[in-house]
PDB file of C-alpha atoms in Angstrom:
ATOM      1  CA  MET R   1     125.679 116.839 103.606  1.00 60.00           C
ATOM      2  CA  THR R   2     126.234 113.070 103.503  1.00 76.00           C
ATOM      3  CA  ALA R   3     123.622 111.123 101.556  1.00 92.00           C
ATOM      4  CA  THR R   4     121.812 108.320 103.365  1.00 96.00           C
ATOM      5  CA  CYS R   5     120.115 105.405 101.619  1.00 97.00           C
ATOM      6  CA  LEU R   6     116.328 105.517 101.881  1.00 97.00           C
ATOM      7  CA  LEU R   7     116.129 101.762 102.388  1.00 96.00           C
ATOM      8  CA  CYS R   8     119.172 100.583 104.340  1.00 95.00           C
ATOM      9  CA  ASP R   9     120.536 103.839 105.843  1.00 95.00           C
ATOM     10  CA  GLY R  10     123.887 103.176 104.164  1.00 96.00           C
ATOM     11  CA  GLU R  11     126.254 106.020 103.309  1.00 96.00           C
ATOM     12  CA  ASP R  12     128.444 104.308 100.706  1.00 97.00           C
ATOM     13  CA  PHE R  13     127.409 105.295  97.168  1.00 97.00           C
ATOM     14  CA  ARG R  14     128.642 105.393  93.600  1.00 97.00           C
ATOM     15  CA  VAL R  15     127.464 107.941  91.032  1.00 97.00           C
ATOM     16  CA  VAL R  16     125.176 106.642  88.275  1.00 97.00           C
ATOM     17  CA  GLU R  17     124.315 109.906  86.513  1.00 97.00           C
ATOM     18  CA  PRO R  18     126.363 112.948  87.563  1.00 97.00           C
ATOM     19  CA  ALA R  19     124.442 115.940  86.197  1.00 96.00           C
ATOM     20  CA  LEU R  20     120.673 116.129  85.756  1.00 97.00           C
ATOM     21  CA  ARG R  21     118.165 118.940  85.374  1.00 94.00           C
ATOM     22  CA  ASP R  22     114.392 119.077  85.503  1.00 93.00           C
ATOM     23  CA  ASN R  23     113.740 118.453  81.805  1.00 92.00           C
ATOM     24  CA  ARG R  24     109.961 118.241  82.227  1.00 90.00           C
ATOM     25  CA  PHE R  25     109.040 121.447  84.004  1.00 88.00           C
ATOM     26  CA  GLY R  26     112.235 123.469  84.125  1.00 88.00           C
ATOM     27  CA  SER R  27     112.335 123.966  87.905  1.00 87.00           C
ATOM     28  CA  PRO R  28     115.746 125.384  88.919  1.00 88.00           C
ATOM     29  CA  GLY R  29     118.481 123.228  90.343  1.00 92.00           C
ATOM     30  CA  SER R  30     120.879 120.407  89.549  1.00 95.00           C
ATOM     31  CA  TRP R  31     120.798 116.814  90.778  1.00 97.00           C
ATOM     32  CA  ARG R  32     122.510 113.491  90.294  1.00 98.00           C
ATOM     33  CA  VAL R  33     121.517 109.858  90.734  1.00 98.00           C
ATOM     34  CA  ILE R  34     123.556 107.719  93.096  1.00 98.00           C
ATOM     35  CA  ALA R  35     123.505 103.979  93.818  1.00 98.00           C
ATOM     36  CA  CYS R  36     123.790 102.532  97.311  1.00 97.00           C
ATOM     37  CA  ASN R  37     126.658 100.055  97.451  1.00 97.00           C
ATOM     38  CA  GLY R  38     124.903  98.281 100.319  1.00 96.00           C
ATOM     39  CA  CYS R  39     121.426  97.433  99.013  1.00 95.00           C
ATOM     40  CA  GLY R  40     121.629  98.631  95.403  1.00 95.00           C
ATOM     41  CA  LEU R  41     118.923 101.310  95.517  1.00 97.00           C
ATOM     42  CA  TRP R  42     119.291 104.203  93.099  1.00 98.00           C
ATOM     43  CA  GLN R  43     118.102 107.533  94.451  1.00 98.00           C
ATOM     44  CA  THR R  44     118.165 111.218  93.581  1.00 98.00           C
ATOM     45  CA  ASP R  45     120.752 113.379  95.306  1.00 97.00           C
ATOM     46  CA  PRO R  46     120.393 115.759  97.000  1.00 96.00           C
ATOM     47  CA  LEU R  47     117.012 114.641  98.278  1.00 95.00           C
ATOM     48  CA  PRO R  48     114.427 117.420  98.331  1.00 92.00           C
ATOM     49  CA  THR R  49     112.760 118.169 101.642  1.00 90.00           C
ATOM     50  CA  PRO R  50     109.028 117.473 101.979  1.00 88.00           C
ATOM     51  CA  GLN R  51     108.453 121.232 102.059  1.00 88.00           C
ATOM     52  CA  THR R  52     110.405 121.762  98.838  1.00 87.00           C
ATOM     53  CA  LEU R  53     108.554 118.925  97.154  1.00 84.00           C
ATOM     54  CA  ARG R  54     105.179 120.312  98.173  1.00 80.00           C
ATOM     55  CA  ALA R  55     106.058 123.719  96.735  1.00 82.00           C
ATOM     56  CA  LEU R  56     107.297 122.153  93.502  1.00 82.00           C
ATOM     57  CA  TYR R  57     104.189 120.008  93.123  1.00 78.00           C
ATOM     58  CA  GLU R  58     101.886 122.934  93.751  1.00 74.00           C
ATOM     59  CA  ARG R  59     103.729 125.045  91.188  1.00 76.00           C
ATOM     60  CA  HIS R  60     104.443 122.539  88.442  1.00 71.00           C
ATOM     61  CA  TYR R  61     102.799 119.185  88.829  1.00 64.00           C
ATOM     62  CA  ASN R  62      99.348 118.780  90.261  1.00 61.00           C
ATOM     63  CA  PHE R  63      95.914 119.617  88.999  1.00 58.00           C
ATOM     64  CA  GLY R  64      95.095 123.211  89.855  1.00 53.00           C
ATOM     65  CA  GLY R  65      91.420 123.445  88.965  1.00 50.00           C
ATOM     66  CA  GLU R  66      91.871 123.926  85.243  1.00 52.00           C
ATOM     67  CA  GLY R  67      89.507 121.073  84.418  1.00 50.00           C
ATOM     68  CA  GLU R  68      89.367 119.147  81.207  1.00 46.00           C
ATOM     69  CA  SER R  69      88.369 122.319  79.368  1.00 48.00           C
ATOM     70  CA  GLY R  70      91.684 124.027  80.199  1.00 51.00           C
ATOM     71  CA  SER R  71      94.716 123.612  77.962  1.00 55.00           C
ATOM     72  CA  ALA R  72      94.688 122.083  74.507  1.00 61.00           C
ATOM     73  CA  TRP R  73      96.643 119.150  75.977  1.00 59.00           C
ATOM     74  CA  ALA R  74      94.024 118.586  78.683  1.00 62.00           C
ATOM     75  CA  ARG R  75      91.150 118.713  76.207  1.00 65.00           C
ATOM     76  CA  LEU R  76      92.881 116.330  73.818  1.00 70.00           C
ATOM     77  CA  ARG R  77      93.731 113.938  76.669  1.00 68.00           C
ATOM     78  CA  ALA R  78      90.134 113.863  77.927  1.00 69.00           C
ATOM     79  CA  LEU R  79      88.759 113.075  74.474  1.00 74.00           C
ATOM     80  CA  PHE R  80      91.422 110.456  73.893  1.00 73.00           C
ATOM     81  CA  LEU R  81      90.884 108.623  77.209  1.00 72.00           C
ATOM     82  CA  ALA R  82      87.172 108.297  76.424  1.00 70.00           C
ATOM     83  CA  SER R  83      87.736 106.968  72.906  1.00 76.00           C
ATOM     84  CA  PRO R  84      87.999 103.444  71.453  1.00 78.00           C
ATOM     85  CA  LEU R  85      91.395 104.509  70.140  1.00 79.00           C
ATOM     86  CA  TYR R  86      92.687 104.586  73.714  1.00 78.00           C
ATOM     87  CA  ARG R  87      91.615 100.967  74.253  1.00 80.00           C
ATOM     88  CA  LEU R  88      93.430 100.009  71.066  1.00 82.00           C
ATOM     89  CA  LEU R  89      96.558 101.820  72.216  1.00 81.00           C
ATOM     90  CA  LEU R  90      96.523  99.961  75.534  1.00 82.00           C
ATOM     91  CA  ARG R  91      96.627  96.667  73.631  1.00 82.00           C
ATOM     92  CA  MET R  92      99.370  97.833  71.271  1.00 84.00           C
ATOM     93  CA  ASP R  93     101.527 100.009  73.491  1.00 88.00           C
ATOM     94  CA  GLY R  94     101.243  98.633  77.031  1.00 89.00           C
ATOM     95  CA  ASP R  95      98.822  99.501  79.822  1.00 92.00           C
ATOM     96  CA  VAL R  96     100.928 101.408  82.365  1.00 95.00           C
ATOM     97  CA  SER R  97      97.849 102.629  84.274  1.00 94.00           C
ATOM     98  CA  PHE R  98      95.887  99.326  84.449  1.00 96.00           C
ATOM     99  CA  HIS R  99      92.982 100.930  82.601  1.00 94.00           C
ATOM    100  CA  SER R 100      92.173  97.734  80.712  1.00 93.00           C
ATOM    101  CA  ARG R 101      91.712  95.640  83.870  1.00 95.00           C
ATOM    102  CA  ARG R 102      88.191  94.537  84.777  1.00 96.00           C
ATOM    103  CA  GLY R 103      86.839  93.358  88.116  1.00 96.00           C
ATOM    104  CA  ASN R 104      84.260  93.928  90.825  1.00 94.00           C
ATOM    105  CA  GLY R 105      86.163  94.444  94.065  1.00 96.00           C
ATOM    106  CA  ARG R 106      87.085  97.499  96.106  1.00 98.00           C
ATOM    107  CA  LEU R 107      89.936  99.405  94.456  1.00 98.00           C
ATOM    108  CA  LEU R 108      92.060 102.281  95.751  1.00 98.00           C
ATOM    109  CA  ASP R 109      93.837 104.494  93.217  1.00 98.00           C
ATOM    110  CA  VAL R 110      96.726 106.185  95.041  1.00 97.00           C
ATOM    111  CA  GLY R 111      97.499 109.534  93.447  1.00 94.00           C
ATOM    112  CA  CYS R 112      94.178 109.686  91.626  1.00 93.00           C
ATOM    113  CA  ASN R 113      94.466 113.392  90.748  1.00 89.00           C
ATOM    114  CA  GLU R 114      91.092 114.743  89.606  1.00 88.00           C
ATOM    115  CA  GLY R 115      89.627 111.280  88.979  1.00 92.00           C
ATOM    116  CA  ARG R 116      90.414 110.406  85.363  1.00 89.00           C
ATOM    117  CA  GLY R 117      91.456 106.884  86.324  1.00 94.00           C
ATOM    118  CA  LEU R 118      88.615 106.470  88.830  1.00 96.00           C
ATOM    119  CA  ALA R 119      86.109 106.940  86.041  1.00 93.00           C
ATOM    120  CA  ILE R 120      87.783 104.207  83.991  1.00 94.00           C
ATOM    121  CA  TYR R 121      88.130 101.746  86.888  1.00 96.00           C
ATOM    122  CA  THR R 122      84.462 102.283  87.784  1.00 97.00           C
ATOM    123  CA  ALA R 123      83.390 101.693  84.193  1.00 94.00           C
ATOM    124  CA  ASN R 124      85.419  98.460  84.306  1.00 95.00           C
ATOM    125  CA  GLY R 125      83.363  97.182  87.252  1.00 98.00           C
ATOM    126  CA  PHE R 126      85.438  98.122  90.288  1.00 98.00           C
ATOM    127  CA  ARG R 127      84.127  99.993  93.322  1.00 98.00           C
ATOM    128  CA  ALA R 128      86.840 102.606  93.009  1.00 98.00           C
ATOM    129  CA  GLU R 129      88.009 105.136  95.570  1.00 98.00           C
ATOM    130  CA  GLY R 130      90.962 107.478  95.417  1.00 98.00           C
ATOM    131  CA  LEU R 131      93.689 109.042  97.523  1.00 96.00           C
ATOM    132  CA  GLU R 132      95.044 112.434  96.488  1.00 93.00           C
ATOM    133  CA  LEU R 133      97.076 114.879  98.594  1.00 88.00           C
ATOM    134  CA  ASN R 134      96.316 117.792  96.269  1.00 84.00           C
ATOM    135  CA  ARG R 135      93.108 119.038  97.865  1.00 86.00           C
ATOM    136  CA  VAL R 136      92.020 120.965  94.773  1.00 84.00           C
ATOM    137  CA  ALA R 137      92.279 117.824  92.663  1.00 86.00           C
ATOM    138  CA  ALA R 138      90.623 115.692  95.369  1.00 90.00           C
ATOM    139  CA  GLU R 139      87.666 118.055  95.521  1.00 91.00           C
ATOM    140  CA  ALA R 140      87.349 118.004  91.732  1.00 88.00           C
ATOM    141  CA  ALA R 141      87.158 114.194  91.862  1.00 92.00           C
ATOM    142  CA  ARG R 142      84.539 114.348  94.625  1.00 96.00           C
ATOM    143  CA  ARG R 143      82.395 116.640  92.478  1.00 93.00           C
ATOM    144  CA  LYS R 144      82.355 113.810  89.953  1.00 93.00           C
ATOM    145  CA  GLY R 145      80.848 111.556  92.622  1.00 96.00           C
ATOM    146  CA  PHE R 146      83.928 109.656  93.783  1.00 97.00           C
ATOM    147  CA  VAL R 147      85.084 108.947  97.335  1.00 97.00           C
ATOM    148  CA  VAL R 148      88.524 110.528  97.568  1.00 97.00           C
ATOM    149  CA  TYR R 149      90.717 110.891 100.655  1.00 96.00           C
ATOM    150  CA  ASP R 150      93.211 113.759 100.938  1.00 93.00           C
ATOM    151  CA  VAL R 151      95.402 112.310 103.684  1.00 93.00           C
ATOM    152  CA  ASP R 152      98.759 110.572 103.647  1.00 92.00           C
ATOM    153  CA  ILE R 153      98.426 106.827 103.021  1.00 95.00           C
ATOM    154  CA  ALA R 154      99.794 106.161 106.535  1.00 94.00           C
ATOM    155  CA  ALA R 155      96.791 108.004 108.016  1.00 96.00           C
ATOM    156  CA  LEU R 156      94.152 106.380 105.813  1.00 96.00           C
ATOM    157  CA  ARG R 157      91.446 104.470 107.665  1.00 95.00           C
ATOM    158  CA  PRO R 158      89.025 103.142 105.024  1.00 95.00           C
ATOM    159  CA  SER R 159      85.592 101.763 105.881  1.00 93.00           C
ATOM    160  CA  ALA R 160      86.661  98.312 104.640  1.00 97.00           C
ATOM    161  CA  PRO R 161      89.833  96.724 103.247  1.00 98.00           C
ATOM    162  CA  TYR R 162      90.571  97.007  99.534  1.00 98.00           C
ATOM    163  CA  ASP R 163      90.855  94.130  97.119  1.00 98.00           C
ATOM    164  CA  VAL R 164      93.195  96.086  94.817  1.00 98.00           C
ATOM    165  CA  VAL R 165      95.513  99.054  95.341  1.00 98.00           C
ATOM    166  CA  VAL R 166      96.951 100.800  92.287  1.00 98.00           C
ATOM    167  CA  LEU R 167     100.296 102.631  92.341  1.00 98.00           C
ATOM    168  CA  SER R 168     100.479 103.896  88.773  1.00 97.00           C
ATOM    169  CA  ASN R 169     103.735 105.858  88.535  1.00 96.00           C
ATOM    170  CA  VAL R 170     103.547 106.783  92.224  1.00 96.00           C
ATOM    171  CA  LEU R 171     106.020 104.724  94.283  1.00 98.00           C
ATOM    172  CA  GLU R 172     109.061 106.400  92.738  1.00 98.00           C
ATOM    173  CA  HIS R 173     107.813 109.746  94.119  1.00 95.00           C
ATOM    174  CA  ALA R 174     107.841 108.563  97.749  1.00 96.00           C
ATOM    175  CA  LEU R 175     110.484 109.761 100.203  1.00 95.00           C
ATOM    176  CA  GLN R 176     109.722 106.623 102.245  1.00 96.00           C
ATOM    177  CA  PRO R 177     108.971 103.849  99.718  1.00 97.00           C
ATOM    178  CA  ARG R 178     109.024 101.032 102.283  1.00 97.00           C
ATOM    179  CA  GLY R 179     106.714 103.006 104.559  1.00 97.00           C
ATOM    180  CA  MET R 180     104.298 103.558 101.682  1.00 98.00           C
ATOM    181  CA  LEU R 181     104.189  99.839 100.876  1.00 98.00           C
ATOM    182  CA  GLN R 182     103.701  98.875 104.515  1.00 98.00           C
ATOM    183  CA  ALA R 183     100.813 101.339 104.810  1.00 98.00           C
ATOM    184  CA  ILE R 184      99.244  99.886 101.665  1.00 98.00           C
ATOM    185  CA  ARG R 185      99.557  96.374 103.068  1.00 98.00           C
ATOM    186  CA  ARG R 186      97.579  97.506 106.103  1.00 97.00           C
ATOM    187  CA  VAL R 187      94.582  98.650 104.002  1.00 98.00           C
ATOM    188  CA  LEU R 188      94.603  95.617 101.693  1.00 98.00           C
ATOM    189  CA  ALA R 189      92.487  92.546 102.335  1.00 97.00           C
ATOM    190  CA  PRO R 190      94.404  89.295 102.935  1.00 96.00           C
ATOM    191  CA  GLY R 191      95.560  88.110  99.520  1.00 97.00           C
ATOM    192  CA  GLY R 192      94.689  91.504  98.033  1.00 98.00           C
ATOM    193  CA  ALA R 193      96.450  92.672  94.887  1.00 98.00           C
ATOM    194  CA  LEU R 194      98.926  95.516  94.481  1.00 98.00           C
ATOM    195  CA  TRP R 195      99.448  96.827  90.934  1.00 98.00           C
ATOM    196  CA  ILE R 196     102.571  98.914  90.390  1.00 98.00           C
ATOM    197  CA  SER R 197     103.927 100.694  87.351  1.00 98.00           C
ATOM    198  CA  LEU R 198     107.061 102.839  87.382  1.00 98.00           C
ATOM    199  CA  PRO R 199     110.036 103.700  85.173  1.00 98.00           C
ATOM    200  CA  ASN R 200     112.593 100.955  84.683  1.00 98.00           C
ATOM    201  CA  ALA R 201     116.069 102.100  85.710  1.00 98.00           C
ATOM    202  CA  GLN R 202     117.549  99.391  83.458  1.00 97.00           C
ATOM    203  CA  SER R 203     115.600 100.416  80.364  1.00 98.00           C
ATOM    204  CA  ALA R 204     117.149 100.652  76.911  1.00 98.00           C
ATOM    205  CA  LEU R 205     115.856 104.196  76.556  1.00 98.00           C
ATOM    206  CA  ARG R 206     117.656 105.215  79.742  1.00 98.00           C
ATOM    207  CA  GLU R 207     120.860 103.912  78.213  1.00 97.00           C
ATOM    208  CA  ARG R 208     120.159 105.605  74.882  1.00 97.00           C
ATOM    209  CA  PHE R 209     119.209 109.049  76.144  1.00 97.00           C
ATOM    210  CA  GLY R 210     121.439 109.250  79.226  1.00 97.00           C
ATOM    211  CA  PRO R 211     120.836 112.516  81.119  1.00 97.00           C
ATOM    212  CA  ASP R 212     118.023 113.438  78.714  1.00 96.00           C
ATOM    213  CA  TRP R 213     115.949 110.375  79.646  1.00 97.00           C
ATOM    214  CA  ILE R 214     112.572 111.791  80.568  1.00 95.00           C
ATOM    215  CA  ASN R 215     112.047 109.357  83.447  1.00 97.00           C
ATOM    216  CA  TRP R 216     114.880 110.583  85.607  1.00 98.00           C
ATOM    217  CA  HIS R 217     112.286 113.301  86.274  1.00 96.00           C
ATOM    218  CA  VAL R 218     114.333 114.961  89.003  1.00 96.00           C
ATOM    219  CA  PRO R 219     113.597 116.126  91.622  1.00 95.00           C
ATOM    220  CA  PHE R 220     110.115 114.560  91.573  1.00 94.00           C
ATOM    221  CA  HIS R 221     111.328 110.966  91.124  1.00 97.00           C
ATOM    222  CA  ILE R 222     113.087 110.140  94.369  1.00 97.00           C
ATOM    223  CA  THR R 223     113.951 106.495  93.692  1.00 98.00           C
ATOM    224  CA  HIS R 224     114.820 104.672  90.473  1.00 98.00           C
ATOM    225  CA  PHE R 225     114.004 100.961  90.584  1.00 98.00           C
ATOM    226  CA  ASP R 226     114.937  97.951  88.510  1.00 97.00           C
ATOM    227  CA  ALA R 227     112.904  94.744  88.658  1.00 97.00           C
ATOM    228  CA  ALA R 228     115.155  92.929  91.137  1.00 97.00           C
ATOM    229  CA  ARG R 229     115.384  95.818  93.623  1.00 97.00           C
ATOM    230  CA  LEU R 230     111.619  96.374  93.493  1.00 98.00           C
ATOM    231  CA  ALA R 231     110.888  92.671  94.017  1.00 98.00           C
ATOM    232  CA  SER R 232     113.194  92.620  97.042  1.00 97.00           C
ATOM    233  CA  LEU R 233     111.513  95.667  98.547  1.00 98.00           C
ATOM    234  CA  LEU R 234     108.072  94.165  98.003  1.00 98.00           C
ATOM    235  CA  ARG R 235     109.036  90.971  99.831  1.00 98.00           C
ATOM    236  CA  ASP R 236     110.582  92.978 102.669  1.00 97.00           C
ATOM    237  CA  SER R 237     107.291  94.893 102.948  1.00 98.00           C
ATOM    238  CA  GLY R 238     105.012  91.860 103.182  1.00 98.00           C
ATOM    239  CA  PHE R 239     104.131  91.223  99.523  1.00 98.00           C
ATOM    240  CA  GLU R 240     104.795  88.395  97.128  1.00 98.00           C
ATOM    241  CA  PRO R 241     105.413  89.462  93.500  1.00 98.00           C
ATOM    242  CA  THR R 242     103.282  87.408  91.114  1.00 98.00           C
ATOM    243  CA  ALA R 243     104.046  88.916  87.694  1.00 98.00           C
ATOM    244  CA  THR R 244     106.653  91.274  86.254  1.00 98.00           C
ATOM    245  CA  ARG R 245     107.081  92.574  82.736  1.00 97.00           C
ATOM    246  CA  SER R 246     108.212  95.722  80.987  1.00 97.00           C
ATOM    247  CA  VAL R 247     106.676  97.857  78.259  1.00 97.00           C
ATOM    248  CA  SER R 248     107.976 100.821  76.277  1.00 97.00           C
ATOM    249  CA  PRO R 249     105.249 103.451  75.846  1.00 96.00           C
ATOM    250  CA  ALA R 250     105.564 105.427  72.634  1.00 95.00           C
ATOM    251  CA  LEU R 251     104.774 108.610  74.560  1.00 92.00           C
ATOM    252  CA  TRP R 252     107.771 108.132  76.848  1.00 95.00           C
ATOM    253  CA  TRP R 253     110.105 107.559  73.879  1.00 96.00           C
ATOM    254  CA  ALA R 254     108.714 110.677  72.174  1.00 95.00           C
ATOM    255  CA  GLN R 255     109.190 112.831  75.259  1.00 93.00           C
ATOM    256  CA  SER R 256     112.795 111.678  75.752  1.00 96.00           C
ATOM    257  CA  GLN R 257     113.498 112.488  72.120  1.00 95.00           C
ATOM    258  CA  ILE R 258     112.086 115.990  72.547  1.00 94.00           C
ATOM    259  CA  ALA R 259     114.050 116.496  75.768  1.00 93.00           C
ATOM    260  CA  ARG R 260     117.271 115.686  73.924  1.00 94.00           C
ATOM    261  CA  ASP R 261     116.479 117.683  70.784  1.00 93.00           C
ATOM    262  CA  ILE R 262     115.104 120.802  72.545  1.00 91.00           C
ATOM    263  CA  PRO R 263     116.790 120.816  75.956  1.00 85.00           C
ATOM    264  CA  ASP R 264     115.906 124.401  76.840  1.00 80.00           C
ATOM    265  CA  SER R 265     112.152 124.060  76.256  1.00 78.00           C
ATOM    266  CA  PRO R 266     110.805 121.361  78.592  1.00 76.00           C
ATOM    267  CA  ARG R 267     107.178 122.314  77.978  1.00 74.00           C
ATOM    268  CA  ARG R 268     107.543 121.180  74.352  1.00 78.00           C
ATOM    269  CA  GLN R 269     106.966 117.614  75.603  1.00 78.00           C
ATOM    270  CA  ARG R 270     103.292 118.484  76.070  1.00 79.00           C
ATOM    271  CA  GLU R 271     102.684 119.923  72.626  1.00 84.00           C
ATOM    272  CA  PRO R 272     100.528 117.475  70.639  1.00 83.00           C
ATOM    273  CA  ALA R 273     101.970 118.719  67.333  1.00 89.00           C
ATOM    274  CA  ARG R 274     105.427 117.554  68.458  1.00 91.00           C
ATOM    275  CA  VAL R 275     104.477 114.538  70.527  1.00 91.00           C
ATOM    276  CA  VAL R 276     102.049 112.727  68.233  1.00 90.00           C
ATOM    277  CA  PRO R 277     104.332 112.374  65.170  1.00 94.00           C
ATOM    278  CA  LEU R 278     107.142 111.009  67.329  1.00 95.00           C
ATOM    279  CA  MET R 279     104.749 108.575  68.995  1.00 93.00           C
ATOM    280  CA  LEU R 280     103.624 107.311  65.604  1.00 93.00           C
ATOM    281  CA  ARG R 281     107.236 106.856  64.569  1.00 95.00           C
ATOM    282  CA  ALA R 282     107.957 104.858  67.738  1.00 95.00           C
ATOM    283  CA  MET R 283     104.893 102.675  67.146  1.00 94.00           C
ATOM    284  CA  THR R 284     105.765 101.924  63.520  1.00 94.00           C
ATOM    285  CA  LEU R 285     109.461 102.227  62.658  1.00 95.00           C
ATOM    286  CA  GLY R 286     110.420 101.525  66.271  1.00 96.00           C
ATOM    287  CA  ALA R 287     107.959  98.672  66.874  1.00 95.00           C
ATOM    288  CA  ARG R 288     110.438  95.809  66.431  1.00 96.00           C
ATOM    289  CA  GLU R 289     113.052  97.452  68.606  1.00 97.00           C
ATOM    290  CA  ARG R 290     110.547  98.195  71.385  1.00 96.00           C
ATOM    291  CA  ALA R 291     109.278  94.607  71.291  1.00 96.00           C
ATOM    292  CA  ALA R 292     112.836  93.301  71.709  1.00 97.00           C
ATOM    293  CA  TRP R 293     113.428  95.567  74.699  1.00 97.00           C
ATOM    294  CA  ASN R 294     110.190  94.406  76.305  1.00 97.00           C
ATOM    295  CA  ARG R 295     111.114  90.735  75.844  1.00 97.00           C
ATOM    296  CA  ASP R 296     114.524  91.338  77.418  1.00 97.00           C
ATOM    297  CA  GLY R 297     113.106  93.207  80.421  1.00 97.00           C
ATOM    298  CA  ARG R 298     114.558  96.506  79.183  1.00 98.00           C
ATOM    299  CA  GLY R 299     111.276  98.231  78.411  1.00 98.00           C
ATOM    300  CA  ASP R 300     110.907 101.753  79.763  1.00 98.00           C
ATOM    301  CA  CYS R 301     108.177 100.920  82.298  1.00 98.00           C
ATOM    302  CA  LEU R 302     108.034  98.104  84.824  1.00 98.00           C
ATOM    303  CA  ILE R 303     104.612  96.523  85.377  1.00 98.00           C
ATOM    304  CA  VAL R 304     104.611  94.554  88.631  1.00 98.00           C
ATOM    305  CA  GLU R 305     101.759  92.708  90.306  1.00 98.00           C
ATOM    306  CA  ALA R 306     102.005  91.468  93.883  1.00 98.00           C
ATOM    307  CA  ARG R 307      99.784  89.895  96.521  1.00 98.00           C
ATOM    308  CA  ARG R 308      99.616  90.692 100.199  1.00 98.00           C
ATOM    309  CA  ALA R 309     101.469  87.804 101.846  1.00 92.00           C
TER     310      ALA R 309
END
């Protein structure tokens, strides 16, 4: 089957990464990443169907009702997110989820899962609502008192426009990234802010780890953006980028290291006993190197802010 570019419908590609596996969850299959020679977009090939993606998410990815009292990882994460240590880490390591931002407007968290981020945004002063297609997770967030919609963003009809929409590691999962951005523009107030974080396809860690880079994340990551391609797409979708930078989270470095060292055990990336020491190493011995990558725009995560034009 001939690949078609998700942005320009082109069919002329070059191969960027020829052989990838799911090194996070171990779902069966093999993929590659190809680059459109027309518009420059990198995308996963072959593209999964919406039905395949739904089945994979339900099996591997989304909240399934386990709650914060489930796995050791979930319990540790809940305690950590509520701690002053987390605030310190955001300052030191880079805030890829916008959890340090304060404000008082209406905010929509797209892909809010069971509401961890909604609790933080609300504590920071926002009137936060969420969108989550996993109905189990959406219901869990509602039980915490949040307004959460479980419809596709294109079908969302909020009671009033939002002042901020957050796409924290979400856009790269979309089979129709331009359609997602256009739908978000529709629910944003004039001049409203869009906050995006996603893996940086031009990161130094991608170059270092090659096929073991954790943020290929096939088949769940459909597109793989660099700063220039994302800025172009934002402008085409009715937004004006206002700020772009990159950060290199210690967790992401640690997980790529584990993926390379233990390729046949993807679940090891969620074991605190393995992850935490490698994070500490990245934050200390690797601090100077990470800072240089961030200055050069080669950090592992792009942080992009845009306004509705």
